[in-house]
PDB file of C-alpha atoms in Angstrom:
ATOM      1  CA  MET A1490    -102.385  92.632  33.583  1.00  0.00           C
ATOM      2  CA  LYS A1491    -100.784  92.593  30.139  1.00  0.00           C
ATOM      3  CA  VAL A1492     -99.678  89.772  27.886  1.00  0.00           C
ATOM      4  CA  VAL A1493     -97.815  89.846  24.605  1.00  0.00           C
ATOM      5  CA  VAL A1494     -98.801  86.789  22.577  1.00  0.00           C
ATOM      6  CA  GLN A1495     -96.506  85.753  19.751  1.00  0.00           C
ATOM      7  CA  ARG A1496     -97.250  82.830  17.488  1.00  0.00           C
ATOM      8  CA  ALA A1497     -94.200  80.571  17.584  1.00  0.00           C
ATOM      9  CA  ARG A1498     -92.843  77.657  15.610  1.00  0.00           C
ATOM     10  CA  ASN A1499     -90.488  76.952  18.513  1.00  0.00           C
ATOM     11  CA  ALA A1500     -89.376  78.791  21.632  1.00  0.00           C
ATOM     12  CA  GLN A1501     -87.081  78.293  24.594  1.00  0.00           C
ATOM     13  CA  VAL A1502     -85.861  80.046  27.714  1.00  0.00           C
ATOM     14  CA  VAL A1503     -82.282  79.689  28.907  1.00  0.00           C
ATOM     15  CA  VAL A1504     -81.166  80.570  32.453  1.00  0.00           C
ATOM     16  CA  GLU A1505     -77.480  80.305  33.353  1.00  0.00           C
ATOM     17  CA  ASN A1506     -76.743  78.315  30.170  1.00  0.00           C
ATOM     18  CA  GLU A1507     -79.501  75.770  30.885  1.00  0.00           C
ATOM     19  CA  VAL A1508     -82.766  75.407  28.961  1.00  0.00           C
ATOM     20  CA  VAL A1509     -85.516  75.722  31.581  1.00  0.00           C
ATOM     21  CA  GLY A1510     -88.514  75.800  29.235  1.00  0.00           C
ATOM     22  CA  SER A1511     -89.054  74.803  25.623  1.00  0.00           C
ATOM     23  CA  ILE A1512     -92.012  74.386  23.247  1.00  0.00           C
ATOM     24  CA  HIS A1513     -92.677  73.539  19.641  1.00  0.00           C
ATOM     25  CA  GLU A1514     -95.788  74.776  17.804  1.00  0.00           C
ATOM     26  CA  GLY A1515     -97.792  77.285  19.865  1.00  0.00           C
ATOM     27  CA  VAL A1516     -97.359  80.703  21.440  1.00  0.00           C
ATOM     28  CA  MET A1517     -94.691  82.578  23.342  1.00  0.00           C
ATOM     29  CA  VAL A1518     -96.379  84.729  25.987  1.00  0.00           C
ATOM     30  CA  LEU A1519     -94.731  87.570  27.895  1.00  0.00           C
ATOM     31  CA  VAL A1520     -96.709  88.257  31.089  1.00  0.00           C
ATOM     32  CA  GLY A1521     -96.760  91.533  33.013  1.00  0.00           C
ATOM     33  CA  VAL A1522     -98.557  92.105  36.314  1.00  0.00           C
ATOM     34  CA  THR A1523     -99.514  95.408  37.949  1.00  0.00           C
ATOM     35  CA  HIS A1524    -100.638  96.216  41.509  1.00  0.00           C
ATOM     36  CA  GLU A1525    -104.404  96.035  40.957  1.00  0.00           C
ATOM     37  CA  ASP A1526    -104.472  92.700  39.149  1.00  0.00           C
ATOM     38  CA  THR A1527    -106.483  89.811  40.547  1.00  0.00           C
ATOM     39  CA  GLU A1528    -106.947  86.122  39.851  1.00  0.00           C
ATOM     40  CA  LYS A1529    -109.884  87.147  37.633  1.00  0.00           C
ATOM     41  CA  ASP A1530    -107.451  89.022  35.375  1.00  0.00           C
ATOM     42  CA  ALA A1531    -105.297  85.895  35.105  1.00  0.00           C
ATOM     43  CA  GLU A1532    -108.349  83.752  34.292  1.00  0.00           C
ATOM     44  CA  TYR A1533    -109.588  86.222  31.664  1.00  0.00           C
ATOM     45  CA  LEU A1534    -106.237  86.422  29.883  1.00  0.00           C
ATOM     46  CA  ALA A1535    -105.646  82.661  29.996  1.00  0.00           C
ATOM     47  CA  ASP A1536    -109.033  82.152  28.335  1.00  0.00           C
ATOM     48  CA  LYS A1537    -108.166  84.740  25.682  1.00  0.00           C
ATOM     49  CA  VAL A1538    -104.778  83.179  24.936  1.00  0.00           C
ATOM     50  CA  VAL A1539    -106.069  79.641  24.414  1.00  0.00           C
ATOM     51  CA  ASN A1540    -109.068  80.718  22.345  1.00  0.00           C
ATOM     52  CA  LEU A1541    -107.531  83.386  20.074  1.00  0.00           C
ATOM     53  CA  ARG A1542    -108.021  82.332  16.468  1.00  0.00           C
ATOM     54  CA  ILE A1543    -104.504  83.068  15.224  1.00  0.00           C
ATOM     55  CA  PHE A1544    -103.560  79.780  13.521  1.00  0.00           C
ATOM     56  CA  GLU A1545    -104.335  78.988   9.881  1.00  0.00           C
ATOM     57  CA  ASP A1546    -106.924  76.525   8.733  1.00  0.00           C
ATOM     58  CA  GLU A1547    -106.650  74.515   5.507  1.00  0.00           C
ATOM     59  CA  SER A1548    -107.557  77.654   3.514  1.00  0.00           C
ATOM     60  CA  GLY A1549    -104.820  79.744   5.078  1.00  0.00           C
ATOM     61  CA  LYS A1550    -107.267  81.811   7.156  1.00  0.00           C
ATOM     62  CA  MET A1551    -106.616  82.427  10.837  1.00  0.00           C
ATOM     63  CA  ASN A1552    -109.553  80.378  12.113  1.00  0.00           C
ATOM     64  CA  HIS A1553    -107.913  77.994  14.585  1.00  0.00           C
ATOM     65  CA  SER A1554    -107.055  78.533  18.224  1.00  0.00           C
ATOM     66  CA  LEU A1555    -104.265  77.102  20.333  1.00  0.00           C
ATOM     67  CA  LEU A1556    -106.749  74.510  21.601  1.00  0.00           C
ATOM     68  CA  ASP A1557    -107.753  73.597  18.042  1.00  0.00           C
ATOM     69  CA  ILE A1558    -104.173  72.832  16.974  1.00  0.00           C
ATOM     70  CA  GLY A1559    -103.052  71.236  20.247  1.00  0.00           C
ATOM     71  CA  GLY A1560    -100.428  73.966  20.630  1.00  0.00           C
ATOM     72  CA  GLN A1561     -98.201  74.700  23.585  1.00  0.00           C
ATOM     73  CA  VAL A1562     -97.403  77.844  25.607  1.00  0.00           C
ATOM     74  CA  LEU A1563     -94.054  79.200  26.707  1.00  0.00           C
ATOM     75  CA  SER A1564     -94.941  81.684  29.461  1.00  0.00           C
ATOM     76  CA  VAL A1565     -92.316  84.203  30.554  1.00  0.00           C
ATOM     77  CA  SER A1566     -92.758  86.755  33.347  1.00  0.00           C
ATOM     78  CA  GLN A1567     -91.959  90.258  32.068  1.00  0.00           C
ATOM     79  CA  PHE A1568     -92.214  93.152  34.535  1.00  0.00           C
ATOM     80  CA  THR A1569     -90.847  95.550  31.905  1.00  0.00           C
ATOM     81  CA  LEU A1570     -94.238  95.450  30.142  1.00  0.00           C
ATOM     82  CA  TYR A1571     -95.211  98.013  32.786  1.00  0.00           C
ATOM     83  CA  GLY A1572     -92.253 100.287  32.037  1.00  0.00           C
ATOM     84  CA  ASP A1573     -93.391 103.899  31.566  1.00  0.00           C
ATOM     85  CA  CYS A1574     -91.195 105.614  28.979  1.00  0.00           C
ATOM     86  CA  ARG A1575     -93.089 108.911  28.679  1.00  0.00           C
ATOM     87  CA  LYS A1576     -90.586 110.995  30.643  1.00  0.00           C
ATOM     88  CA  GLY A1577     -86.823 110.979  30.387  1.00  0.00           C
ATOM     89  CA  ARG A1578     -84.761 108.158  28.979  1.00  0.00           C
ATOM     90  CA  ARG A1579     -84.934 105.617  31.770  1.00  0.00           C
ATOM     91  CA  PRO A1580     -88.188 103.649  32.050  1.00  0.00           C
ATOM     92  CA  ASN A1581     -90.123 103.975  35.304  1.00  0.00           C
ATOM     93  CA  TYR A1582     -91.320 100.603  36.620  1.00  0.00           C
ATOM     94  CA  MET A1583     -93.571 101.900  39.418  1.00  0.00           C
ATOM     95  CA  ASN A1584     -96.624 100.297  37.765  1.00  0.00           C
ATOM     96  CA  ALA A1585     -95.102  96.818  37.869  1.00  0.00           C
ATOM     97  CA  ALA A1586     -96.288  94.722  40.811  1.00  0.00           C
ATOM     98  CA  LYS A1587     -93.845  93.741  43.556  1.00  0.00           C
ATOM     99  CA  PRO A1588     -92.289  90.295  42.970  1.00  0.00           C
ATOM    100  CA  ASP A1589     -94.205  88.398  45.698  1.00  0.00           C
ATOM    101  CA  PHE A1590     -97.570  89.584  44.415  1.00  0.00           C
ATOM    102  CA  ALA A1591     -96.631  89.338  40.735  1.00  0.00           C
ATOM    103  CA  SER A1592     -95.404  85.748  41.069  1.00  0.00           C
ATOM    104  CA  THR A1593     -98.728  84.690  42.615  1.00  0.00           C
ATOM    105  CA  ILE A1594    -100.760  86.178  39.754  1.00  0.00           C
ATOM    106  CA  TYR A1595     -98.294  84.850  37.163  1.00  0.00           C
ATOM    107  CA  GLU A1596     -98.594  81.317  38.600  1.00  0.00           C
ATOM    108  CA  LYS A1597    -102.393  81.629  38.587  1.00  0.00           C
ATOM    109  CA  PHE A1598    -102.249  82.565  34.887  1.00  0.00           C
ATOM    110  CA  ASN A1599    -100.124  79.488  34.131  1.00  0.00           C
ATOM    111  CA  ASP A1600    -102.400  77.248  36.213  1.00  0.00           C
ATOM    112  CA  CYS A1601    -105.434  78.539  34.291  1.00  0.00           C
ATOM    113  CA  LEU A1602    -103.748  77.690  30.991  1.00  0.00           C
ATOM    114  CA  LYS A1603    -103.027  74.163  32.247  1.00  0.00           C
ATOM    115  CA  GLU A1604    -106.612  73.738  33.467  1.00  0.00           C
ATOM    116  CA  LYS A1605    -107.739  74.413  29.904  1.00  0.00           C
ATOM    117  CA  GLY A1606    -105.682  71.450  28.705  1.00  0.00           C
ATOM    118  CA  VAL A1607    -102.667  73.301  27.319  1.00  0.00           C
ATOM    119  CA  HIS A1608     -99.073  72.165  27.856  1.00  0.00           C
ATOM    120  CA  VAL A1609     -97.246  75.055  29.536  1.00  0.00           C
ATOM    121  CA  GLU A1610     -93.526  75.614  29.904  1.00  0.00           C
ATOM    122  CA  THR A1611     -92.134  78.615  31.777  1.00  0.00           C
ATOM    123  CA  GLY A1612     -89.047  80.641  32.372  1.00  0.00           C
ATOM    124  CA  THR A1613     -87.741  81.255  35.894  1.00  0.00           C
ATOM    125  CA  PHE A1614     -89.573  84.078  37.655  1.00  0.00           C
ATOM    126  CA  GLY A1615     -87.228  86.946  38.490  1.00  0.00           C
ATOM    127  CA  ALA A1616     -84.197  85.439  36.746  1.00  0.00           C
ATOM    128  CA  MET A1617     -82.118  86.914  33.952  1.00  0.00           C
ATOM    129  CA  MET A1618     -83.368  84.910  30.979  1.00  0.00           C
ATOM    130  CA  ASP A1619     -82.386  84.476  27.346  1.00  0.00           C
ATOM    131  CA  VAL A1620     -85.570  83.977  25.330  1.00  0.00           C
ATOM    132  CA  GLN A1621     -85.272  82.549  21.843  1.00  0.00           C
ATOM    133  CA  PHE A1622     -88.120  81.864  19.436  1.00  0.00           C
ATOM    134  CA  THR A1623     -89.290  81.897  15.845  1.00  0.00           C
ATOM    135  CA  ASN A1624     -92.272  84.215  15.432  1.00  0.00           C
ATOM    136  CA  VAL A1625     -94.464  82.813  12.654  1.00  0.00           C
ATOM    137  CA  GLY A1626     -96.249  85.306  10.432  1.00  0.00           C
ATOM    138  CA  PRO A1627     -95.186  87.348  12.306  1.00  0.00           C
ATOM    139  CA  VAL A1628     -98.223  87.372  14.571  1.00  0.00           C
ATOM    140  CA  THR A1629     -97.874  89.462  17.735  1.00  0.00           C
ATOM    141  CA  LEU A1630    -100.753  90.705  19.901  1.00  0.00           C
ATOM    142  CA  LEU A1631    -100.893  92.829  23.061  1.00  0.00           C
ATOM    143  CA  ILE A1632    -103.840  91.975  25.315  1.00  0.00           C
ATOM    144  CA  GLU A1633    -104.769  93.701  28.574  1.00  0.00           C
ATOM    145  CA  SER A1634    -107.301  92.706  31.211  1.00  0.00           C
TER     146      SER A1634
END
């Protein structure tokens, strides 16, 4: 399982000209699932996301976590995180999990975030989405389970 965590001042997902998820201060998280992932992977990454110290304290040092600042999460499923671009010019998505399996693990990830007391908004799994956000810093991290 892979997540791309981006510190955000604001973020939203639009599907068919309708905002389906929107946050203010927090993180925008792109979530990719592969065939071997389990609920344990989702739990591990959810814990990482909420506890990463990527927000500034009063001294300007990144000492605060999402939990510390009361931040929110915009979680967006992203099968293309498992695109293999090593050969040719068209990415190979064979490492991305099938939609039925991926959606289960993705929902588990979101549930784990909520269980930790974080407000979570999402995109629409499998839909064509327009994702808009302001990356603060910029701070962008790739985390794998």
